[in-house]
C-alpha cells in the first residue's frame, strides 16, 4: 500500500512538472510584454528596461521557469501583474468561494445520482427506470450555463427567493453566502448528476447479474438486502472513477458558472487573468487546478483499494485500465 | 424481484430504443436542414436592426419575436445553427482525422509509439478540457477558427483511445492474422481491414463527440471566446440575452432550447447506433444486463 502511494505520488509530481512546462511554454509564446502592460504604451524605453530587469524578464527562460517553480514550492508566489499583490492574496478569498461551490455541487451530484441510478437499475424496464433515464438524457443535453440562466429566471426574477448573482462574502453570515451559492451549485450539479446516474444504473445492473448476487438471493435475502450488503460496494468502483473525472469538470465548470452568477471565485479570476494577459496569475492557477485534479485522481485510485480488498495487492493500476 | 428478462421485454426494449434513435436522428437532421436552408433563405436579414420594434413578442412577421436591436430571432437562430454545426463538425473531424490514425498506429506497433500515444492521452486528460480551451482561445485570440482548434484538440485523445481499443482486439482475430501471413504490411492492414471494422465504433463516438462539441462551442461563445459579431451563435445570443433577463426572458430561453434539442437529438441517435452497432452490448442485453 505504501509502495503504491509512493508510486502514485511520483507519477503525480511528474504530471505536474509536465503541466507546468506546457503552461510556461504556452505563455512564453503569448503575445504581449508584461512590462508594457504595467507601464502602458507611452512608457519610455529605459523605464521599460528597468522594470523588465526588476521583474527578472531579462533572464533566460529556463531561469525564470526555475524561479517560478521555486516560488511555488516555497509558497512565495510572485505579484500579479494587474492587481499588484502576491497571487496568494488573490487566491485565498476566491478559494473560499469556489471550493465550497465545487463541494456543494459534488455533494448534490452524488446525492441525486446514486439513489436514482440504483432505483433505475432495480426497476429496470419499468416506469421509474424510463422516467429516470429520460430525465438523465435531458440533463446531459442541457448546458450548465443555460440551466443557470433558467434558475435565475425562476428563483430570482419570478419568485424573488434568491439573489440573481454576486456573493455577499462569508462575513455576511452562512445563510446569505449559501443562498448565493445554491443556484450555481445546482446548475453545475444537474448535468453531472445525469451522467453519474446512468453510470450508476449500468454498474448496478452489471452487479445484479453476478453469481454472488444469485447466491445471496438463494440464501433468502431480498434484492434490496443483497444489493445493500454485497452489490453496492462492487458497483461503486466505476461510479467512483467517473466521480473523479467529474470533479475536474466541476472545477473547470466554475469558469463559466461563476461568470453566469458573477461570483468572485477562482474560475472568474482565471478567466479575467487570461483576458488581461496576467501571466503570473494564469500560470499559478493552471498548475493549482492541475494539482487539484491530480490529487483527486490519486484519491480515486486509493478508494478502489478501500472498496475492493482484492485490489489491495499489486493490481491497482491494472484495475481500471 | 429477480431480473428475468423475457423475450417480450427484450423485443419491446429493442423497439423502443430504435424509435428514440429515429426521433433523435430526425431532430438532428431537421437542425442540419435548418442550417442549410439559412444559407439561402431566412425570414429576415438576421443582422437587420429595427430599433422601433425591439423586444417585440412573437407576431406574424416575426414568429419568434425580435431581440434588443429589433433583429428577427427566428432568422438569428437559423443562422446560429449554421455556426454551431460548422464549428462542431470541423472540430470533430479534426479530432478524428488526427486521433484515429494515431490510435491505429499505436495498436499496429506496440512498444514506444503505443506508449508515447497513451502518455500524450494521459496528459491531455489531466487538464480540464474547458480550461485548455479557454487558454487556447486566449493565446490565439477569440474566433470561430480558434474555437474549432480548441475543441478539436480534446477530440484527438478521445478518438485515439477509441480507435486503439477497438483495433487492439482485432489484431488477434484470424482474418487479420491471415492477412499478415499473406504478407500484407501493418499499415495496409490497418487501412484495408482494421478501419472498416472499427468504423461502427468510430461513428458512434463521432455522434457523441458532435453533441459534446455543440455544448463546448456554446460555452466558448457564451464566454465571448467563440465566433465574433457580426457572426451569430447560440452561445453569444444567450450571453446577450442575460442582460435583458428581467425585461424579456424569451430571448434567454429560445437559444438554450435550440442547443438542448440539437444535443438531445444527437445523443439519442448515438445511443441507438451504439445499440445497433456494438455487438458487445447486444450480448449484454441478451443475458440479462451483465
Coordinates of C-alpha atoms in Angstrom, one line a residue:
Chain A
X1 CA 0.0 0.0 0.0
X2 CA 2.8 2.4 1.0
X3 CA 4.6 1.4 -2.2
X4 CA 1.5 2.1 -4.2
X5 CA 1.0 5.6 -2.7
X6 CA 4.7 6.4 -3.3
X7 CA 4.4 5.4 -6.9
X8 CA 1.3 7.4 -7.4
X9 CA 2.9 10.5 -5.7
X10 CA 5.9 10.3 -8.1
X11 CA 3.5 10.0 -11.1
X12 CA 1.5 13.0 -9.9
X13 CA 4.7 15.0 -9.4
X14 CA 5.8 14.1 -13.0
X15 CA 2.4 15.1 -14.4
X16 CA 2.6 18.4 -12.6
X17 CA 6.1 19.1 -13.9
X18 CA 4.8 18.3 -17.5
X19 CA 1.8 20.5 -16.9
X20 CA 3.9 23.4 -15.6
X21 CA 6.3 23.1 -18.6
X22 CA 3.3 23.2 -21.0
X23 CA 1.8 26.2 -19.3
X24 CA 5.1 28.1 -19.1
X25 CA 5.8 27.3 -22.8
X26 CA 2.3 28.4 -23.9
X27 CA 2.6 31.6 -22.0
X28 CA 6.1 32.3 -23.4
X29 CA 4.6 32.5 -26.9
X30 CA 1.6 34.5 -25.8
X31 CA 1.9 37.9 -27.4
X32 CA 2.2 40.9 -25.0
X33 CA 5.0 42.3 -22.9
X34 CA 4.2 42.3 -19.2
X35 CA 6.3 45.4 -18.6
X36 CA 4.4 47.2 -21.3
X37 CA 1.2 46.0 -19.8
X38 CA 2.0 47.5 -16.4
X39 CA 3.5 50.8 -17.6
X40 CA 1.3 51.4 -20.6
X41 CA 2.1 52.1 -24.2
X42 CA 3.5 55.6 -23.5
X43 CA 6.3 54.4 -21.2
X44 CA 9.9 55.3 -22.1
X45 CA 12.2 52.6 -23.3
X46 CA 14.6 52.9 -20.4
X47 CA 11.8 52.7 -17.8
X48 CA 10.5 49.6 -19.5
X49 CA 14.0 48.0 -19.5
X50 CA 14.4 48.8 -15.8
X51 CA 11.1 47.2 -14.9
X52 CA 11.9 44.1 -17.1
X53 CA 15.1 43.8 -15.1
X54 CA 13.5 44.2 -11.7
X55 CA 10.8 41.6 -12.8
X56 CA 13.6 39.2 -14.0
X57 CA 12.2 39.3 -17.5
X58 CA 15.7 39.8 -18.9
X59 CA 16.7 36.4 -17.6
X60 CA 16.8 33.4 -19.9
X61 CA 13.6 31.4 -19.9
X62 CA 14.9 28.4 -18.0
X63 CA 16.0 30.6 -15.1
X64 CA 12.6 32.2 -15.0
X65 CA 11.0 28.8 -15.1
X66 CA 13.1 27.6 -12.2
X67 CA 12.5 30.8 -10.2
X68 CA 8.7 30.3 -10.7
X69 CA 8.8 26.6 -9.6
X70 CA 11.0 27.5 -6.6
X71 CA 8.4 30.1 -5.6
X72 CA 5.6 27.6 -6.0
X73 CA 7.4 25.1 -3.8
X74 CA 8.2 27.6 -1.1
X75 CA 4.8 29.3 -1.2
X76 CA 6.4 32.6 -2.3
X77 CA 4.2 33.4 -5.3
X78 CA 5.1 36.3 -7.5
X79 CA 3.0 39.5 -7.6
X80 CA 0.0 39.6 -10.0
X81 CA 0.7 41.9 -13.0
X82 CA -2.7 43.6 -12.8
X83 CA -3.6 43.5 -9.1
X84 CA 0.0 44.2 -7.8
X85 CA -0.4 41.9 -4.8
X86 CA 1.1 38.4 -4.4
X87 CA -1.1 35.8 -6.1
X88 CA -1.6 34.1 -2.7
X89 CA -3.6 37.2 -1.5
X90 CA -5.8 36.9 -4.6
X91 CA -6.3 33.2 -4.2
X92 CA -7.4 32.8 -0.5
X93 CA -10.6 34.8 -0.7
X94 CA -11.5 33.2 -4.1
X95 CA -10.9 29.7 -2.9
X96 CA -13.3 30.4 -0.1
X97 CA -16.0 30.9 -2.9
X98 CA -15.0 28.2 -5.4
X99 CA -14.1 25.3 -3.1
X100 CA -17.5 25.4 -1.2
X101 CA -19.2 25.8 -4.6
X102 CA -17.5 22.8 -6.1
X103 CA -18.0 20.7 -3.0
X104 CA -21.7 21.6 -2.8
X105 CA -22.1 20.7 -6.5
X106 CA -20.3 17.4 -6.0
X107 CA -22.4 16.6 -2.9
X108 CA -25.6 17.4 -4.9
X109 CA -24.4 15.3 -7.8
X110 CA -23.8 12.2 -5.7
X111 CA -26.9 12.7 -3.5
X112 CA -29.1 12.8 -6.7
X113 CA -27.3 10.3 -8.9
X114 CA -26.6 7.4 -6.6
X115 CA -30.2 6.8 -5.3
X116 CA -31.7 7.5 -8.7
X117 CA -29.2 5.2 -10.5
X118 CA -29.8 2.4 -8.1
X119 CA -33.5 2.8 -8.3
X120 CA -33.5 2.8 -12.1
X121 CA -31.4 -0.4 -12.1
X122 CA -33.7 -2.1 -9.5
X123 CA -36.8 -1.2 -11.5
X124 CA -35.2 -1.9 -14.9
X125 CA -37.6 -1.7 -17.8
X126 CA -40.4 -0.2 -15.7
X127 CA -41.9 3.2 -15.5
X128 CA -39.5 4.5 -12.8
X129 CA -36.5 3.4 -14.9
X130 CA -37.9 5.0 -18.0
X131 CA -38.6 8.3 -16.2
X132 CA -35.2 8.5 -14.6
X133 CA -33.3 7.6 -17.8
X134 CA -35.4 10.0 -19.8
X135 CA -34.7 12.8 -17.3
X136 CA -31.0 12.0 -17.4
X137 CA -31.0 12.1 -21.3
X138 CA -32.4 15.6 -20.9
X139 CA -30.0 16.6 -18.2
X140 CA -27.0 15.6 -20.3
X141 CA -28.2 17.8 -23.1
X142 CA -28.6 20.9 -21.0
X143 CA -25.7 23.3 -21.0
X144 CA -24.9 24.2 -17.4
X145 CA -24.8 27.9 -18.1
X146 CA -28.3 27.9 -19.6
X147 CA -29.6 25.9 -16.6
X148 CA -28.0 28.7 -14.5
X149 CA -29.9 31.3 -16.5
X150 CA -33.2 29.4 -16.2
X151 CA -32.7 29.1 -12.4
X152 CA -32.1 32.9 -12.2
X153 CA -35.2 33.4 -14.2
X154 CA -37.3 31.2 -11.9
X155 CA -35.9 31.9 -8.5
X156 CA -34.6 35.4 -8.8
X157 CA -36.7 37.1 -11.4
X158 CA -40.1 35.4 -11.0
X159 CA -40.2 34.1 -7.4
X160 CA -37.6 36.5 -6.0
X161 CA -36.5 33.9 -3.4
X162 CA -32.8 34.1 -4.2
X163 CA -30.3 36.7 -5.4
X164 CA -29.6 36.7 -9.2
X165 CA -25.9 36.8 -8.7
X166 CA -23.0 38.1 -6.7
X167 CA -21.5 37.0 -3.4
X168 CA -22.0 38.8 -0.1
X169 CA -18.9 37.1 1.5
X170 CA -18.9 34.6 4.3
X171 CA -18.6 37.5 6.8
X172 CA -22.2 38.4 5.9
X173 CA -23.2 35.1 7.5
X174 CA -23.6 31.5 6.4
X175 CA -27.2 31.9 5.3
X176 CA -26.7 34.7 2.7
X177 CA -23.5 33.1 1.5
X178 CA -25.1 29.7 0.9
X179 CA -28.1 31.4 -0.7
X180 CA -25.7 32.9 -3.2
X181 CA -24.1 29.6 -3.9
X182 CA -27.1 27.2 -4.1
X183 CA -28.2 28.1 -7.7
X184 CA -24.7 27.9 -9.2
X185 CA -24.2 24.6 -7.4
X186 CA -27.4 23.2 -8.8
X187 CA -26.6 24.4 -12.3
X188 CA -23.2 22.7 -12.1
X189 CA -24.5 19.5 -10.5
X190 CA -27.6 18.6 -12.5
X191 CA -25.9 17.8 -15.8
X192 CA -23.2 15.9 -14.0
X193 CA -25.8 14.0 -11.9
X194 CA -27.5 13.0 -15.1
X195 CA -24.2 11.4 -16.3
X196 CA -23.5 9.8 -13.0
X197 CA -27.0 8.3 -12.7
X198 CA -26.5 6.5 -16.0
X199 CA -23.1 5.1 -14.9
X200 CA -24.6 4.0 -11.6
X201 CA -27.5 2.3 -13.3
X202 CA -25.4 0.3 -15.7
X203 CA -22.9 -0.5 -13.0
X204 CA -25.6 -1.8 -10.6
X205 CA -27.2 -3.8 -13.5
X206 CA -23.8 -5.4 -14.1
X207 CA -23.5 -6.4 -10.4
X208 CA -27.1 -7.7 -10.3
X209 CA -26.2 -10.4 -12.8
X210 CA -23.1 -11.7 -10.8
X211 CA -23.0 -15.2 -9.3
X212 CA -22.5 -13.9 -5.8
X213 CA -25.7 -11.9 -6.0
X214 CA -27.6 -15.0 -7.1
X215 CA -26.1 -16.8 -4.2
X216 CA -27.2 -14.1 -1.8
X217 CA -30.7 -14.2 -3.2
X218 CA -30.7 -18.0 -2.9
X219 CA -29.8 -17.6 0.7
X220 CA -33.1 -15.8 1.1
X221 CA -32.1 -12.1 1.0
X222 CA -34.4 -9.7 -0.8
X223 CA -33.0 -7.9 -3.8
X224 CA -32.6 -4.8 -1.7
X225 CA -30.7 -6.6 1.1
X226 CA -28.5 -8.4 -1.4
X227 CA -27.7 -5.1 -3.1
X228 CA -27.0 -3.3 0.2
X229 CA -24.8 -6.0 1.7
X230 CA -23.0 -7.3 -1.4
X231 CA -23.7 -5.4 -4.5
X232 CA -23.2 -1.7 -3.9
X233 CA -19.6 -1.9 -2.8
X234 CA -18.7 -3.6 -6.1
X235 CA -21.0 -1.4 -8.2
X236 CA -19.3 1.7 -6.7
X237 CA -15.9 1.2 -8.4
X238 CA -16.9 2.5 -11.9
X239 CA -19.0 5.2 -10.2
X240 CA -16.1 6.5 -8.2
X241 CA -13.9 6.6 -11.4
X242 CA -16.5 8.8 -13.1
X243 CA -16.9 10.9 -10.0
X244 CA -13.1 11.6 -10.1
X245 CA -13.4 12.8 -13.7
X246 CA -16.4 14.9 -12.8
X247 CA -14.5 16.8 -10.1
X248 CA -12.3 18.2 -12.8
X249 CA -15.4 19.1 -14.9
X250 CA -16.9 20.8 -11.9
X251 CA -13.7 22.8 -11.3
X252 CA -13.5 23.8 -15.0
X253 CA -17.2 24.4 -14.9
X254 CA -16.7 27.1 -12.3
X255 CA -15.1 29.2 -15.1
X256 CA -18.4 29.5 -16.9
X257 CA -20.8 29.3 -13.9
X258 CA -19.0 32.0 -11.9
X259 CA -19.4 34.2 -15.0
X260 CA -23.2 33.5 -15.1
X261 CA -23.7 34.3 -11.5
X262 CA -21.0 37.0 -11.1
X263 CA -19.2 35.1 -8.3
X264 CA -15.7 36.3 -7.3
X265 CA -14.1 32.8 -7.4
X266 CA -11.2 31.0 -9.0
X267 CA -12.9 30.4 -12.3
X268 CA -13.7 34.0 -12.8
X269 CA -10.2 35.1 -11.7
X270 CA -8.6 32.8 -14.2
X271 CA -10.9 33.9 -17.0
X272 CA -10.2 37.6 -16.2
X273 CA -6.5 37.0 -15.8
X274 CA -6.3 35.3 -19.2
X275 CA -8.2 38.3 -20.7
X276 CA -5.8 40.8 -19.1
X277 CA -2.7 38.8 -20.1
X278 CA -1.8 38.5 -16.4
X279 CA 0.5 35.5 -17.0
X280 CA 1.7 35.4 -13.4
X281 CA -1.9 34.6 -12.2
X282 CA -2.7 32.3 -15.1
X283 CA 0.3 30.0 -14.7
X284 CA -0.2 29.7 -10.9
X285 CA -3.9 29.0 -11.2
X286 CA -3.5 26.4 -14.0
X287 CA -0.9 24.5 -12.0
X288 CA -3.1 24.7 -8.9
X289 CA -6.1 23.3 -10.8
X290 CA -4.0 20.6 -12.4
X291 CA -2.7 19.7 -8.9
X292 CA -6.2 19.5 -7.5
X293 CA -7.3 17.3 -10.4
X294 CA -4.2 15.1 -9.8
X295 CA -4.8 14.8 -6.1
X296 CA -8.4 13.8 -6.7
X297 CA -7.2 11.1 -9.2
X298 CA -4.9 9.7 -6.6
X299 CA -7.7 9.6 -4.0
X300 CA -9.9 7.8 -6.6
X301 CA -7.2 5.2 -7.0
X302 CA -6.9 4.8 -3.3
X303 CA -10.6 4.4 -2.9
X304 CA -10.5 1.3 -5.2
X305 CA -8.4 -0.4 -2.5
X306 CA -10.9 0.6 0.2
X307 CA -13.9 -0.6 -1.8
X308 CA -12.4 -3.8 -3.1
X309 CA -9.9 -5.7 -0.9
X310 CA -8.9 -7.9 -3.9
X311 CA -7.3 -4.8 -5.4
X312 CA -5.1 -4.1 -2.4
X313 CA -2.4 -6.4 -3.7
X314 CA -0.4 -5.1 -6.6
X315 CA -3.0 -4.8 -9.3
X316 CA -4.3 -1.3 -8.5
X317 CA -3.1 0.3 -11.7
X318 CA -4.4 -2.5 -13.9
X319 CA -7.8 -2.5 -12.2
X320 CA -9.1 0.4 -14.2
X321 CA -7.0 0.2 -17.3
Chain B
X1 CA -37.9 -9.4 -7.8
X2 CA -35.1 -11.1 -9.7
X3 CA -34.4 -9.6 -13.0
X4 CA -35.6 -12.2 -15.5
X5 CA -35.7 -10.7 -19.0
X6 CA -38.5 -12.2 -21.0
X7 CA -38.4 -12.3 -24.8
X8 CA -41.2 -9.7 -24.9
X9 CA -39.3 -7.4 -22.7
X10 CA -36.3 -7.8 -25.0
X11 CA -38.1 -7.0 -28.2
X12 CA -40.0 -4.2 -26.5
X13 CA -36.7 -2.7 -25.3
X14 CA -35.2 -3.1 -28.7
X15 CA -38.1 -1.5 -30.5
X16 CA -38.3 1.4 -28.0
X17 CA -34.7 2.2 -28.4
X18 CA -34.9 2.2 -32.2
X19 CA -37.8 4.6 -32.0
X20 CA -36.0 7.1 -29.9
X21 CA -32.9 6.8 -32.1
X22 CA -35.1 7.5 -35.1
X23 CA -36.6 10.5 -33.4
X24 CA -33.2 11.8 -32.4
X25 CA -31.9 11.3 -35.9
X26 CA -34.9 13.2 -37.3
X27 CA -34.4 16.1 -34.9
X28 CA -30.6 16.3 -35.8
X29 CA -31.5 16.1 -39.5
X30 CA -34.0 18.9 -39.0
X31 CA -31.4 21.1 -37.3
X32 CA -29.0 20.4 -40.1
X33 CA -31.6 21.2 -42.7
X34 CA -32.4 24.5 -41.0
X35 CA -28.7 25.4 -41.1
X36 CA -28.5 24.5 -44.8
X37 CA -31.7 26.5 -45.5
X38 CA -30.3 29.5 -43.7
X39 CA -27.5 29.6 -46.3
X40 CA -30.0 30.6 -49.0
X41 CA -33.1 31.9 -47.1
X42 CA -34.0 33.3 -43.7
X43 CA -37.4 35.0 -42.9
X44 CA -35.5 38.3 -42.4
X45 CA -31.9 39.5 -42.6
X46 CA -30.5 38.3 -39.3
X47 CA -28.4 41.4 -38.9
X48 CA -31.1 43.9 -39.9
X49 CA -32.0 46.2 -36.9
X50 CA -35.4 47.7 -36.3
X51 CA -34.9 49.6 -33.0
X52 CA -38.5 50.9 -33.1
X53 CA -39.7 47.3 -33.0
X54 CA -37.2 46.0 -30.4
X55 CA -38.0 43.2 -27.9
X56 CA -41.3 42.5 -29.7
X57 CA -43.3 39.5 -28.8
X58 CA -44.0 36.9 -31.5
X59 CA -46.1 38.3 -34.3
X60 CA -47.0 37.2 -37.9
X61 CA -43.9 38.9 -39.3
X62 CA -41.6 37.7 -36.5
X63 CA -42.8 34.2 -35.5
X64 CA -40.3 34.2 -32.5
X65 CA -40.3 37.9 -31.9
X66 CA -37.3 40.3 -32.1
X67 CA -34.3 40.9 -29.9
X68 CA -32.9 44.1 -28.2
X69 CA -31.9 45.6 -31.5
X70 CA -35.2 44.6 -33.2
X71 CA -33.5 41.8 -35.1
X72 CA -35.6 38.7 -36.1
X73 CA -35.0 35.9 -33.5
X74 CA -36.0 33.1 -35.8
X75 CA -33.6 34.2 -38.5
X76 CA -30.8 34.5 -35.9
X77 CA -31.5 31.0 -34.5
X78 CA -31.3 29.6 -38.0
X79 CA -28.0 31.3 -38.8
X80 CA -26.8 30.3 -35.3
X81 CA -27.4 26.6 -36.1
X82 CA -25.0 27.0 -39.1
X83 CA -22.2 28.3 -36.9
X84 CA -22.8 25.7 -34.2
X85 CA -22.9 22.8 -36.6
X86 CA -20.0 24.0 -38.8
X87 CA -17.7 24.6 -35.8
X88 CA -18.6 21.3 -34.2
X89 CA -18.4 19.3 -37.4
X90 CA -15.0 20.6 -38.3
X91 CA -13.7 20.2 -34.7
X92 CA -14.8 16.6 -34.5
X93 CA -13.4 16.0 -38.0
X94 CA -10.1 17.4 -36.9
X95 CA -10.1 15.3 -33.8
X96 CA -10.9 12.1 -35.7
X97 CA -8.6 13.0 -38.6
X98 CA -5.6 13.1 -36.2
X99 CA -6.8 10.8 -33.4
X100 CA -7.9 7.8 -35.5
X101 CA -4.5 7.4 -37.4
X102 CA -2.7 7.9 -34.0
X103 CA -4.8 5.1 -32.4
X104 CA -4.4 2.8 -35.4
X105 CA -0.6 3.4 -35.3
X106 CA -0.5 2.7 -31.6
X107 CA -2.4 -0.5 -32.0
X108 CA -0.4 -1.7 -35.0
X109 CA 3.0 -1.0 -33.5
X110 CA 3.4 -1.9 -29.9
X111 CA 6.3 -0.5 -27.9
X112 CA 7.4 3.1 -27.7
X113 CA 4.9 4.5 -30.2
X114 CA 2.0 3.0 -28.3
X115 CA 3.5 4.1 -25.0
X116 CA 4.0 7.7 -26.4
X117 CA 0.5 8.0 -27.7
X118 CA -1.0 6.7 -24.5
X119 CA 1.1 9.1 -22.3
X120 CA 0.1 12.0 -24.5
X121 CA -3.5 10.9 -23.9
X122 CA -3.0 10.9 -20.1
X123 CA -1.5 14.4 -20.2
X124 CA -4.4 15.7 -22.3
X125 CA -6.9 14.2 -19.8
X126 CA -5.0 15.7 -16.9
X127 CA -6.2 19.2 -17.8
X128 CA -9.8 20.1 -17.5
X129 CA -11.0 20.5 -21.2
X130 CA -12.7 23.8 -20.8
X131 CA -9.7 25.3 -19.1
X132 CA -7.5 24.2 -22.0
X133 CA -10.0 25.7 -24.5
X134 CA -10.0 29.0 -22.7
X135 CA -6.2 29.0 -22.7
X136 CA -6.0 28.2 -26.4
X137 CA -8.5 30.8 -27.4
X138 CA -6.8 33.3 -25.2
X139 CA -3.4 32.6 -26.8
X140 CA -4.7 32.5 -30.4
X141 CA -7.4 35.1 -29.9
X142 CA -11.2 34.6 -29.9
X143 CA -12.9 33.5 -33.0
X144 CA -14.6 30.6 -34.8
X145 CA -11.4 29.1 -36.2
X146 CA -9.7 29.1 -32.9
X147 CA -12.8 27.6 -31.2
X148 CA -12.5 24.8 -33.7
X149 CA -8.9 24.2 -32.8
X150 CA -9.6 24.3 -29.1
X151 CA -12.5 21.8 -29.3
X152 CA -10.7 19.7 -31.9
X153 CA -7.7 19.2 -29.7
X154 CA -9.7 17.4 -27.0
X155 CA -11.2 15.2 -29.6
X156 CA -7.8 13.8 -30.6
X157 CA -7.1 11.7 -27.5
X158 CA -10.8 10.6 -27.4
X159 CA -10.6 9.2 -30.9
X160 CA -7.1 7.8 -30.5
X161 CA -8.3 5.9 -27.4
X162 CA -11.4 4.5 -29.1
X163 CA -9.6 3.6 -32.3
X164 CA -6.7 1.9 -30.4
X165 CA -9.1 0.0 -28.1
X166 CA -11.3 -1.3 -30.9
X167 CA -8.3 -2.1 -33.1
X168 CA -6.3 -4.0 -30.5
X169 CA -8.9 -6.7 -30.1
X170 CA -9.0 -7.1 -33.9
X171 CA -5.3 -7.8 -34.3
X172 CA -5.6 -11.2 -32.7
X173 CA -8.5 -12.3 -35.0
X174 CA -7.9 -15.0 -37.6
X175 CA -8.8 -12.9 -40.6
X176 CA -6.2 -10.3 -39.6
X177 CA -3.6 -13.0 -38.9
X178 CA -4.4 -14.4 -42.4
X179 CA -3.7 -11.1 -44.0
X180 CA -0.4 -10.9 -42.0
X181 CA 0.5 -14.3 -43.3
X182 CA -0.4 -13.3 -46.8
X183 CA 2.4 -10.7 -46.5
X184 CA 0.3 -7.5 -46.1
X185 CA 2.1 -4.7 -44.2
X186 CA 0.7 -3.3 -41.0
X187 CA -0.2 0.0 -42.5
X188 CA -2.1 -1.6 -45.3
X189 CA -3.9 -4.0 -42.9
X190 CA -4.8 -1.0 -40.7
X191 CA -6.4 0.8 -43.6
X192 CA -8.0 -2.1 -45.5
X193 CA -9.2 -4.4 -42.7
X194 CA -9.0 -2.7 -39.3
X195 CA -10.5 0.7 -40.2
X196 CA -13.7 -0.7 -41.9
X197 CA -14.2 -3.0 -38.9
X198 CA -13.9 -0.2 -36.3
X199 CA -16.0 2.3 -38.3
X200 CA -19.1 1.5 -36.3
X201 CA -17.5 2.3 -33.0
X202 CA -16.0 5.5 -34.6
X203 CA -19.4 6.6 -35.9
X204 CA -21.0 6.2 -32.5
X205 CA -18.2 8.1 -30.8
X206 CA -18.4 10.7 -33.5
X207 CA -22.1 11.3 -32.9
X208 CA -21.5 11.7 -29.1
X209 CA -18.5 13.9 -29.7
X210 CA -20.5 16.0 -32.1
X211 CA -23.1 16.6 -29.3
X212 CA -20.3 17.5 -26.8
X213 CA -18.8 19.9 -29.3
X214 CA -22.1 21.7 -29.7
X215 CA -22.1 22.2 -26.0
X216 CA -18.5 23.3 -25.9
X217 CA -19.0 25.7 -28.8
X218 CA -22.0 27.2 -27.0
X219 CA -19.9 27.6 -23.8
X220 CA -17.0 29.3 -25.5
X221 CA -19.3 31.6 -27.4
X222 CA -21.2 32.4 -24.2
X223 CA -17.8 33.4 -22.6
X224 CA -17.2 35.6 -25.7
X225 CA -14.3 33.4 -26.9
X226 CA -16.1 31.7 -29.9
X227 CA -17.3 33.2 -33.1
X228 CA -17.3 37.1 -33.0
X229 CA -20.0 39.5 -34.1
X230 CA -21.5 40.1 -36.7
X231 CA -21.4 36.2 -36.8
X232 CA -24.4 34.8 -34.9
X233 CA -24.1 31.9 -32.4
X234 CA -26.4 30.4 -29.9
X235 CA -24.0 30.8 -27.1
X236 CA -23.5 34.5 -27.8
X237 CA -27.2 35.0 -28.1
X238 CA -27.6 33.6 -24.6
X239 CA -24.8 35.9 -23.3
X240 CA -26.6 39.0 -24.8
X241 CA -30.0 37.8 -23.6
X242 CA -28.8 37.6 -19.9
X243 CA -28.6 41.4 -19.8
X244 CA -32.3 41.5 -20.7
X245 CA -33.4 38.7 -18.4
X246 CA -35.7 40.9 -16.4
X247 CA -37.2 42.5 -19.5
X248 CA -37.6 39.6 -21.8
X249 CA -36.9 36.0 -20.7
X250 CA -37.9 34.7 -24.2
X251 CA -34.5 35.8 -25.6
X252 CA -32.7 33.6 -23.0
X253 CA -35.0 30.6 -23.4
X254 CA -35.1 30.1 -27.2
X255 CA -31.3 29.7 -28.0
X256 CA -30.9 27.4 -25.0
X257 CA -33.8 25.3 -26.3
X258 CA -32.1 25.1 -29.7
X259 CA -29.0 23.8 -28.0
X260 CA -30.8 21.2 -25.9
X261 CA -32.9 19.9 -28.8
X262 CA -29.9 19.5 -31.0
X263 CA -27.7 17.8 -28.4
X264 CA -30.6 15.6 -27.2
X265 CA -31.3 14.5 -30.8
X266 CA -27.6 13.7 -31.4
X267 CA -27.3 11.8 -28.1
X268 CA -30.4 9.7 -28.8
X269 CA -29.1 8.9 -32.3
X270 CA -25.7 8.0 -30.8
X271 CA -27.2 5.7 -28.2
X272 CA -29.4 4.0 -30.7
X273 CA -26.5 3.5 -33.1
X274 CA -24.4 2.1 -30.3
X275 CA -27.0 -0.5 -29.5
X276 CA -27.2 -1.5 -33.2
X277 CA -23.5 -1.4 -34.0
X278 CA -21.8 -2.6 -30.8
X279 CA -22.1 -6.4 -30.7
X280 CA -20.8 -6.5 -27.1
X281 CA -23.9 -4.5 -25.9
X282 CA -26.2 -7.0 -27.7
X283 CA -24.8 -9.9 -25.7
X284 CA -25.1 -7.9 -22.6
X285 CA -28.7 -7.2 -23.2
X286 CA -29.3 -10.8 -24.1
X287 CA -28.0 -12.3 -20.9
X288 CA -29.8 -10.0 -18.5
X289 CA -27.9 -6.8 -18.2
X290 CA -24.5 -8.3 -17.5

